mmCIF file of C-alpha atoms in Angstrom:
data_model
loop_
_atom_site.group_PDB
_atom_site.id
_atom_site.type_symbol
_atom_site.label_atom_id
_atom_site.label_comp_id
_atom_site.label_asym_id
_atom_site.label_seq_id
_atom_site.Cartn_x
_atom_site.Cartn_y
_atom_site.Cartn_z
ATOM 1 C CA MET A 1 74.022 7.915 -25.648
ATOM 2 C CA LYS A 2 73.903 4.604 -23.813
ATOM 3 C CA LEU A 3 72.509 4.695 -20.271
ATOM 4 C CA ILE A 4 74.161 2.258 -17.837
ATOM 5 C CA ASP A 5 73.159 1.360 -14.290
ATOM 6 C CA PHE A 6 76.443 0.968 -12.409
ATOM 7 C CA LYS A 7 75.166 -1.856 -10.207
ATOM 8 C CA ASN A 8 73.994 -3.861 -13.220
ATOM 9 C CA ILE A 9 76.875 -3.585 -15.667
ATOM 10 C CA ASN A 10 76.727 -6.564 -18.011
ATOM 11 C CA GLU A 11 79.092 -5.522 -20.789
ATOM 12 C CA ILE A 12 82.708 -4.680 -21.402
ATOM 13 C CA ILE A 13 83.073 -0.916 -21.729
ATOM 14 C CA PRO A 14 85.817 0.309 -24.060
ATOM 15 C CA PRO A 15 88.522 2.701 -22.762
ATOM 16 C CA SER A 16 86.860 5.993 -21.893
ATOM 17 C CA ALA A 17 87.382 9.614 -20.942
ATOM 18 C CA ALA A 18 84.994 10.499 -18.129
ATOM 19 C CA THR A 19 83.848 13.240 -15.826
ATOM 20 C CA ILE A 20 81.903 12.992 -12.562
ATOM 21 C CA GLY A 21 79.140 15.181 -11.209
ATOM 22 C CA PHE A 22 75.476 15.614 -10.412
ATOM 23 C CA PHE A 23 75.133 18.226 -13.197
ATOM 24 C CA ASP A 24 71.896 19.754 -11.947
ATOM 25 C CA GLY A 25 70.446 22.015 -14.632
ATOM 26 C CA LEU A 26 73.142 21.184 -17.194
ATOM 27 C CA HIS A 27 73.913 24.894 -17.484
ATOM 28 C CA LYS A 28 76.459 26.603 -19.732
ATOM 29 C CA GLY A 29 79.327 25.764 -17.384
ATOM 30 C CA HIS A 30 78.426 22.066 -17.420
ATOM 31 C CA LYS A 31 78.092 22.060 -21.198
ATOM 32 C CA PHE A 32 81.478 23.786 -21.564
ATOM 33 C CA LEU A 33 83.044 20.935 -19.570
ATOM 34 C CA LEU A 34 81.153 18.216 -21.431
ATOM 35 C CA ASN A 35 81.941 19.651 -24.860
ATOM 36 C CA GLN A 36 85.644 19.655 -23.944
ATOM 37 C CA LEU A 37 85.295 16.069 -22.770
ATOM 38 C CA VAL A 38 83.706 14.925 -26.042
ATOM 39 C CA LYS A 39 86.328 16.681 -28.173
ATOM 40 C CA TYR A 40 89.263 15.385 -26.157
ATOM 41 C CA ALA A 41 87.896 11.832 -26.043
ATOM 42 C CA SER A 42 87.497 11.846 -29.817
ATOM 43 C CA SER A 43 91.050 13.121 -30.319
ATOM 44 C CA LYS A 44 92.392 10.277 -28.155
ATOM 45 C CA GLU A 45 90.083 7.642 -29.719
ATOM 46 C CA LEU A 46 88.339 7.126 -26.389
ATOM 47 C CA LYS A 47 84.635 6.901 -25.603
ATOM 48 C CA SER A 48 83.138 9.862 -23.734
ATOM 49 C CA MET A 49 81.421 9.116 -20.423
ATOM 50 C CA VAL A 50 79.428 11.030 -17.810
ATOM 51 C CA ILE A 51 79.246 9.481 -14.337
ATOM 52 C CA THR A 52 76.329 10.895 -12.374
ATOM 53 C CA PHE A 53 73.865 10.072 -9.609
ATOM 54 C CA GLY A 54 70.193 9.189 -9.677
ATOM 55 C CA GLU A 55 69.482 11.378 -6.646
ATOM 56 C CA HIS A 56 71.393 14.279 -5.152
ATOM 57 C CA PRO A 57 74.046 13.063 -2.672
ATOM 58 C CA ASN A 58 72.778 15.602 -0.116
ATOM 59 C CA LYS A 59 69.731 13.370 0.391
ATOM 60 C CA PHE A 60 72.043 10.820 1.983
ATOM 61 C CA LEU A 61 74.295 13.235 3.871
ATOM 62 C CA GLN A 62 72.464 14.263 7.032
ATOM 63 C CA SER A 63 74.852 17.161 7.564
ATOM 64 C CA GLN A 64 73.821 18.741 4.245
ATOM 65 C CA PRO A 65 70.434 20.384 3.469
ATOM 66 C CA THR A 66 68.414 18.807 0.669
ATOM 67 C CA LYS A 67 68.489 21.049 -2.400
ATOM 68 C CA LYS A 68 65.656 21.778 -4.787
ATOM 69 C CA LEU A 69 66.527 20.621 -8.294
ATOM 70 C CA LEU A 70 66.735 22.496 -11.585
ATOM 71 C CA THR A 71 66.238 19.272 -13.521
ATOM 72 C CA THR A 72 64.589 15.986 -12.650
ATOM 73 C CA PHE A 73 66.531 12.830 -13.448
ATOM 74 C CA ASP A 74 64.582 12.261 -16.685
ATOM 75 C CA GLU A 75 65.093 15.883 -17.770
ATOM 76 C CA LYS A 76 68.816 15.633 -17.104
ATOM 77 C CA ILE A 77 69.139 12.449 -19.143
ATOM 78 C CA GLU A 78 67.157 14.036 -21.987
ATOM 79 C CA ILE A 79 69.529 17.017 -22.137
ATOM 80 C CA LEU A 80 72.637 14.824 -21.827
ATOM 81 C CA SER A 81 71.456 12.691 -24.737
ATOM 82 C CA GLU A 82 71.699 15.746 -27.007
ATOM 83 C CA LEU A 83 75.404 16.362 -26.280
ATOM 84 C CA ASN A 84 77.046 13.543 -28.310
ATOM 85 C CA ILE A 85 78.151 11.679 -25.186
ATOM 86 C CA ASP A 86 78.694 7.939 -25.634
ATOM 87 C CA TYR A 87 77.892 6.676 -22.122
ATOM 88 C CA CYS A 88 76.026 7.931 -19.083
ATOM 89 C CA VAL A 89 76.673 5.805 -15.998
ATOM 90 C CA VAL A 90 74.235 6.223 -13.109
ATOM 91 C CA LEU A 91 75.488 5.556 -9.594
ATOM 92 C CA ASP A 92 73.391 5.094 -6.483
ATOM 93 C CA PHE A 93 74.926 7.254 -3.753
ATOM 94 C CA THR A 94 75.073 4.549 -1.079
ATOM 95 C CA GLN A 95 76.802 4.506 2.295
ATOM 96 C CA GLU A 96 79.475 2.329 0.692
ATOM 97 C CA ILE A 97 80.105 4.855 -2.088
ATOM 98 C CA SER A 98 80.084 7.786 0.367
ATOM 99 C CA LYS A 99 82.886 6.195 2.424
ATOM 100 C CA LEU A 100 85.261 5.682 -0.512
ATOM 101 C CA SER A 101 88.326 7.874 -0.588
ATOM 102 C CA ALA A 102 89.044 9.786 -3.775
ATOM 103 C CA ALA A 103 91.835 7.327 -4.609
ATOM 104 C CA ASP A 104 89.575 4.296 -4.063
ATOM 105 C CA PHE A 105 86.794 5.845 -6.141
ATOM 106 C CA MET A 106 89.220 6.484 -8.988
ATOM 107 C CA ARG A 107 90.426 2.871 -8.820
ATOM 108 C CA LEU A 108 86.795 1.693 -8.910
ATOM 109 C CA ILE A 109 85.868 3.594 -12.059
ATOM 110 C CA HIS A 110 89.187 2.708 -13.701
ATOM 111 C CA THR A 111 88.561 -1.007 -13.086
ATOM 112 C CA LYS A 112 84.799 -1.281 -13.655
ATOM 113 C CA LEU A 113 84.245 1.461 -16.246
ATOM 114 C CA SER A 114 87.580 1.454 -18.124
ATOM 115 C CA VAL A 115 88.131 5.141 -17.342
ATOM 116 C CA ASP A 116 91.614 5.964 -18.612
ATOM 117 C CA LEU A 117 91.216 9.733 -18.545
ATOM 118 C CA LEU A 118 89.337 11.792 -15.949
ATOM 119 C CA PHE A 119 88.152 15.370 -16.528
ATOM 120 C CA VAL A 120 87.784 17.362 -13.303
ATOM 121 C CA GLY A 121 86.069 20.737 -12.953
ATOM 122 C CA TYR A 122 88.163 23.533 -11.469
ATOM 123 C CA ASP A 123 86.279 23.474 -8.135
ATOM 124 C CA HIS A 124 85.009 19.899 -8.091
ATOM 125 C CA ARG A 125 85.818 17.672 -5.112
ATOM 126 C CA PHE A 126 84.958 14.031 -4.605
ATOM 127 C CA GLY A 127 85.829 11.268 -2.169
ATOM 128 C CA HIS A 128 84.927 10.697 1.477
ATOM 129 C CA ASN A 129 86.502 13.795 3.033
ATOM 130 C CA ARG A 130 86.536 16.016 -0.094
ATOM 131 C CA LEU A 131 89.776 17.599 1.047
ATOM 132 C CA GLU A 132 92.034 16.466 -1.791
ATOM 133 C CA THR A 133 93.120 18.909 -4.462
ATOM 134 C CA PHE A 134 93.683 18.472 -8.178
ATOM 135 C CA ASP A 135 97.338 17.672 -7.480
ATOM 136 C CA ASP A 136 96.206 14.773 -5.287
ATOM 137 C CA TYR A 137 93.880 13.468 -8.016
ATOM 138 C CA LYS A 138 96.719 13.696 -10.516
ATOM 139 C CA LYS A 139 99.015 11.700 -8.216
ATOM 140 C CA TYR A 140 96.383 9.008 -7.657
ATOM 141 C CA GLY A 141 95.866 8.840 -11.412
ATOM 142 C CA ASN A 142 99.570 8.334 -12.048
ATOM 143 C CA ASP A 143 99.560 5.461 -9.549
ATOM 144 C CA ILE A 144 96.757 3.582 -11.341
ATOM 145 C CA GLY A 145 97.422 4.564 -14.957
ATOM 146 C CA MET A 146 94.727 7.237 -15.326
ATOM 147 C CA GLN A 147 95.402 10.665 -16.815
ATOM 148 C CA VAL A 148 93.676 13.493 -14.922
ATOM 149 C CA ILE A 149 92.917 16.839 -16.602
ATOM 150 C CA GLN A 150 91.530 19.939 -14.897
ATOM 151 C CA ILE A 151 89.120 22.153 -16.831
ATOM 152 C CA GLN A 152 89.288 25.873 -16.137
ATOM 153 C CA PRO A 153 86.129 27.707 -14.994
ATOM 154 C CA PHE A 154 83.596 28.877 -17.523
ATOM 155 C CA ILE A 155 83.183 32.645 -17.067
ATOM 156 C CA MET A 156 80.566 34.626 -18.940
ATOM 157 C CA GLY A 157 80.884 38.283 -19.891
ATOM 158 C CA LYS A 158 81.517 40.815 -17.113
ATOM 159 C CA GLY A 159 82.963 38.067 -14.903
ATOM 160 C CA LEU A 160 79.594 36.422 -14.247
ATOM 161 C CA ASP A 161 80.240 32.942 -12.892
ATOM 162 C CA VAL A 162 77.839 30.093 -13.613
ATOM 163 C CA SER A 163 76.682 27.650 -10.953
ATOM 164 C CA SER A 164 73.599 25.586 -10.159
ATOM 165 C CA SER A 165 73.307 27.324 -6.779
ATOM 166 C CA LYS A 166 73.269 30.774 -8.371
ATOM 167 C CA ILE A 167 70.632 29.695 -10.911
ATOM 168 C CA ARG A 168 68.426 28.187 -8.185
ATOM 169 C CA HIS A 169 68.561 31.471 -6.290
ATOM 170 C CA LEU A 170 67.678 33.477 -9.401
ATOM 171 C CA ILE A 171 64.678 31.294 -10.254
ATOM 172 C CA GLU A 172 63.380 31.235 -6.691
ATOM 173 C CA HIS A 173 63.427 35.045 -6.717
ATOM 174 C CA GLY A 174 61.761 35.386 -10.135
ATOM 175 C CA ASN A 175 64.867 36.564 -12.010
ATOM 176 C CA ILE A 176 64.038 34.352 -14.958
ATOM 177 C CA GLU A 177 65.896 36.151 -17.748
ATOM 178 C CA THR A 178 69.268 36.019 -15.975
ATOM 179 C CA ALA A 179 68.698 32.386 -14.967
ATOM 180 C CA ASN A 180 67.900 31.461 -18.582
ATOM 181 C CA ASN A 181 71.053 33.238 -19.725
ATOM 182 C CA LEU A 182 73.167 31.112 -17.361
ATOM 183 C CA LEU A 183 71.323 27.914 -18.259
ATOM 184 C CA GLY A 184 71.574 28.471 -22.003
ATOM 185 C CA TYR A 185 67.904 27.536 -22.400
ATOM 186 C CA ASN A 186 64.549 28.526 -20.927
ATOM 187 C CA TYR A 187 63.878 27.050 -17.506
ATOM 188 C CA PHE A 188 61.051 24.531 -17.748
ATOM 189 C CA PHE A 189 58.969 21.945 -15.967
ATOM 190 C CA SER A 190 56.219 19.524 -16.975
ATOM 191 C CA ALA A 191 52.857 19.225 -15.232
ATOM 192 C CA ARG A 192 49.500 17.538 -15.649
ATOM 193 C CA VAL A 193 46.307 19.546 -16.328
ATOM 194 C CA VAL A 194 43.720 19.039 -13.580
ATOM 195 C CA HIS A 195 40.224 20.369 -12.940
ATOM 196 C CA GLY A 196 39.911 23.753 -11.220
ATOM 197 C CA LEU A 197 37.186 26.213 -10.264
ATOM 198 C CA GLN A 198 36.870 27.524 -13.873
ATOM 199 C CA ILE A 199 36.454 31.081 -12.614
ATOM 200 C CA GLY A 200 38.832 32.421 -15.266
ATOM 201 C CA SER A 201 36.344 31.524 -17.986
ATOM 202 C CA THR A 202 33.784 33.896 -16.480
ATOM 203 C CA ILE A 203 36.035 36.908 -17.136
ATOM 204 C CA GLY A 204 37.314 35.816 -20.551
ATOM 205 C CA PHE A 205 40.583 34.234 -19.408
ATOM 206 C CA PRO A 206 40.076 30.462 -19.174
ATOM 207 C CA THR A 207 42.970 28.757 -17.432
ATOM 208 C CA ALA A 208 44.406 25.284 -17.301
ATOM 209 C CA ASN A 209 45.092 24.322 -13.701
ATOM 210 C CA LEU A 210 48.302 22.379 -13.286
ATOM 211 C CA LYS A 211 49.247 19.819 -10.690
ATOM 212 C CA LEU A 212 52.423 20.967 -8.996
ATOM 213 C CA PRO A 213 55.497 19.154 -10.301
ATOM 214 C CA SER A 214 57.817 17.208 -8.041
ATOM 215 C CA GLN A 215 58.349 18.871 -4.682
ATOM 216 C CA ASP A 216 62.079 18.499 -5.376
ATOM 217 C CA LYS A 217 61.834 20.848 -8.382
ATOM 218 C CA VAL A 218 62.758 24.529 -8.046
ATOM 219 C CA MET A 219 59.722 26.770 -8.562
ATOM 220 C CA PRO A 220 59.729 30.518 -9.198
ATOM 221 C CA ILE A 221 58.321 32.825 -6.552
ATOM 222 C CA GLN A 222 54.589 33.560 -6.767
ATOM 223 C CA GLY A 223 53.623 36.019 -9.458
ATOM 224 C CA ALA A 224 52.602 36.279 -13.119
ATOM 225 C CA TYR A 225 54.932 35.027 -15.871
ATOM 226 C CA TYR A 226 55.190 35.005 -19.637
ATOM 227 C CA VAL A 227 55.674 31.370 -20.688
ATOM 228 C CA ASN A 228 55.474 29.044 -23.656
ATOM 229 C CA ILE A 229 53.416 25.870 -23.520
ATOM 230 C CA THR A 230 54.362 22.767 -25.497
ATOM 231 C CA PHE A 231 51.477 20.389 -26.195
ATOM 232 C CA GLU A 232 51.625 17.600 -28.771
ATOM 233 C CA ASN A 233 54.779 19.128 -30.297
ATOM 234 C CA ASN A 234 53.071 22.496 -30.803
ATOM 235 C CA VAL A 235 54.231 25.628 -28.961
ATOM 236 C CA TYR A 236 51.817 28.299 -27.700
ATOM 237 C CA ASP A 237 52.287 31.649 -25.993
ATOM 238 C CA ALA A 238 50.718 31.866 -22.561
ATOM 239 C CA MET A 239 50.747 33.645 -19.230
ATOM 240 C CA MET A 240 50.981 31.796 -15.953
ATOM 241 C CA ASN A 241 50.120 32.665 -12.375
ATOM 242 C CA ILE A 242 51.861 30.962 -9.473
ATOM 243 C CA GLY A 243 50.415 31.784 -6.099
ATOM 244 C CA TYR A 244 47.596 31.643 -3.620
ATOM 245 C CA ASN A 245 44.714 33.334 -5.484
ATOM 246 C CA PRO A 246 44.211 36.177 -2.955
ATOM 247 C CA THR A 247 41.470 37.839 -5.033
ATOM 248 C CA ARG A 248 39.286 34.727 -5.171
ATOM 249 C CA GLY A 249 39.998 33.836 -1.555
ATOM 250 C CA SER A 250 40.478 30.154 -2.387
ATOM 251 C CA SER A 251 42.875 29.722 0.506
ATOM 252 C CA THR A 252 43.357 31.144 3.949
ATOM 253 C CA GLU A 253 46.364 32.487 5.781
ATOM 254 C CA LYS A 254 46.248 29.466 8.083
ATOM 255 C CA ASP A 255 45.917 26.971 5.258
ATOM 256 C CA PRO A 256 47.394 28.458 2.043
ATOM 257 C CA VAL A 257 47.173 26.392 -1.127
ATOM 258 C CA LYS A 258 49.625 27.258 -3.870
ATOM 259 C CA THR A 259 48.187 26.901 -7.360
ATOM 260 C CA ILE A 260 49.567 27.091 -10.892
ATOM 261 C CA GLU A 261 47.227 28.343 -13.600
ATOM 262 C CA VAL A 262 48.030 29.063 -17.222
ATOM 263 C CA ASN A 263 46.029 31.003 -19.797
ATOM 264 C CA ILE A 264 47.058 29.748 -23.243
ATOM 265 C CA PHE A 265 46.606 32.316 -25.998
ATOM 266 C CA GLU A 266 44.487 31.453 -29.044
ATOM 267 C CA PHE A 267 43.802 27.958 -27.734
ATOM 268 C CA SER A 268 40.515 26.175 -27.019
ATOM 269 C CA GLU A 269 41.257 22.435 -26.904
ATOM 270 C CA ASN A 270 40.197 20.156 -24.047
ATOM 271 C CA ILE A 271 43.482 19.169 -22.419
ATOM 272 C CA TYR A 272 42.424 17.732 -19.054
ATOM 273 C CA ASP A 273 44.788 14.998 -17.797
ATOM 274 C CA ASN A 274 47.384 15.844 -20.455
ATOM 275 C CA ILE A 275 50.994 16.727 -19.676
ATOM 276 C CA LEU A 276 52.178 20.207 -20.666
ATOM 277 C CA LYS A 277 55.755 21.453 -20.837
ATOM 278 C CA ILE A 278 56.042 25.001 -19.490
ATOM 279 C CA SER A 279 59.053 27.130 -20.480
ATOM 280 C CA PHE A 280 59.636 30.427 -18.657
ATOM 281 C CA PHE A 281 60.687 33.695 -20.323
ATOM 282 C CA ASN A 282 59.929 36.621 -18.015
ATOM 283 C CA LYS A 283 58.278 37.547 -14.761
ATOM 284 C CA ILE A 284 55.526 40.078 -15.501
ATOM 285 C CA ARG A 285 54.588 41.169 -11.989
ATOM 286 C CA ASP A 286 54.159 40.123 -8.374
ATOM 287 C CA GLU A 287 50.957 38.492 -7.177
ATOM 288 C CA ILE A 288 48.311 41.107 -6.393
ATOM 289 C CA LYS A 289 45.063 41.024 -4.393
ATOM 290 C CA PHE A 290 42.447 42.894 -6.438
ATOM 291 C CA THR A 291 39.345 44.567 -5.036
ATOM 292 C CA SER A 292 37.061 42.901 -7.607
ATOM 293 C CA MET A 293 37.029 40.388 -10.434
ATOM 294 C CA GLU A 294 36.658 43.286 -12.882
ATOM 295 C CA CYS A 295 39.925 44.792 -11.619
ATOM 296 C CA LEU A 296 41.553 41.396 -12.057
ATOM 297 C CA LYS A 297 40.229 41.199 -15.625
ATOM 298 C CA GLN A 298 41.664 44.608 -16.507
ATOM 299 C CA GLN A 299 45.054 43.584 -15.098
ATOM 300 C CA LEU A 300 44.998 40.345 -17.106
ATOM 301 C CA ILE A 301 44.371 42.353 -20.277
ATOM 302 C CA GLN A 302 47.496 44.392 -19.492
ATOM 303 C CA ASP A 303 49.457 41.248 -18.630
ATOM 304 C CA LYS A 304 48.578 39.665 -21.960
ATOM 305 C CA GLN A 305 49.686 42.785 -23.830
ATOM 306 C CA GLN A 306 52.988 42.678 -21.953
ATOM 307 C CA CYS A 307 53.444 39.022 -22.891
ATOM 308 C CA TYR A 308 52.987 39.882 -26.568
ATOM 309 C CA ALA A 309 55.536 42.682 -26.175
ATOM 310 C CA PHE A 310 58.049 40.184 -24.698
ATOM 311 C CA ARG A 311 57.307 37.768 -27.529
ATOM 312 C CA ASN A 312 57.992 40.411 -30.155
ATOM 313 C CA GLN A 313 61.272 41.316 -28.446
ATOM 314 C CA LYS A 314 62.549 37.743 -28.458
ATOM 315 C CA ARG A 315 61.811 37.416 -32.182
ATOM 316 C CA ILE A 316 63.926 40.427 -33.134
#
């Protein structure tokens, strides 16, 4: 996949079939659309193209709340690169772009990006007022020589619809298994290992303390989770705690400090300052304030056993 910055195009792009969107999370619904795009483009001897944005448009629309993201820009590009797409064009959502009508935007991408065919999601709207329907897009396309095709919604079993908003809500409330099912992969983030208080080592559960990822990234609610850790292309089972360490009293109600700690099973390497990829499987339990460190230790023993039980289930 070739990555192109829209404001610095310095090549002639061949006739293409394209779709437009932010594609946060690149979930099963997105991939359904993109797979159809790739197949149709190939059948028409066109290049396949994704037109997306470097940052979420809501950041520039004062009337809209800023959303937490399922994928950072780099993560999104990494996933897109695995989908056999020929071009990914990145637009800056500027005031100028935000004021374009749908018809003007379609003319722009037809002229500058050689888009001859536009794939539109069943509920996707673009353009300044976002009031036009698919029939309007089709009419504008006929006027400029662009075919417009609408893709029907991707519905999973039992009528479960798939959307980035739904997945964000699931993750924020710790419903990891359902979120992963809608994503089509395990929700993940990357974080750097930093120095902590090393209290876990005193009770037989040494932890790697992680620097919180981007504040724009969706994080699960505080609690204990079964996760996998990827380090230097090796994958390890682990359990992670996200929260405020109520047992240790490392923060106060007036000044809470959220921490992320991970106990990696059967692992003893020094990994300070390294980047780990954390993939979520299940929430084990809510965060608990224990009466003693010994009570915490006994709970961690149970948590680890539950993680192994989850691991054995996923291998069946």
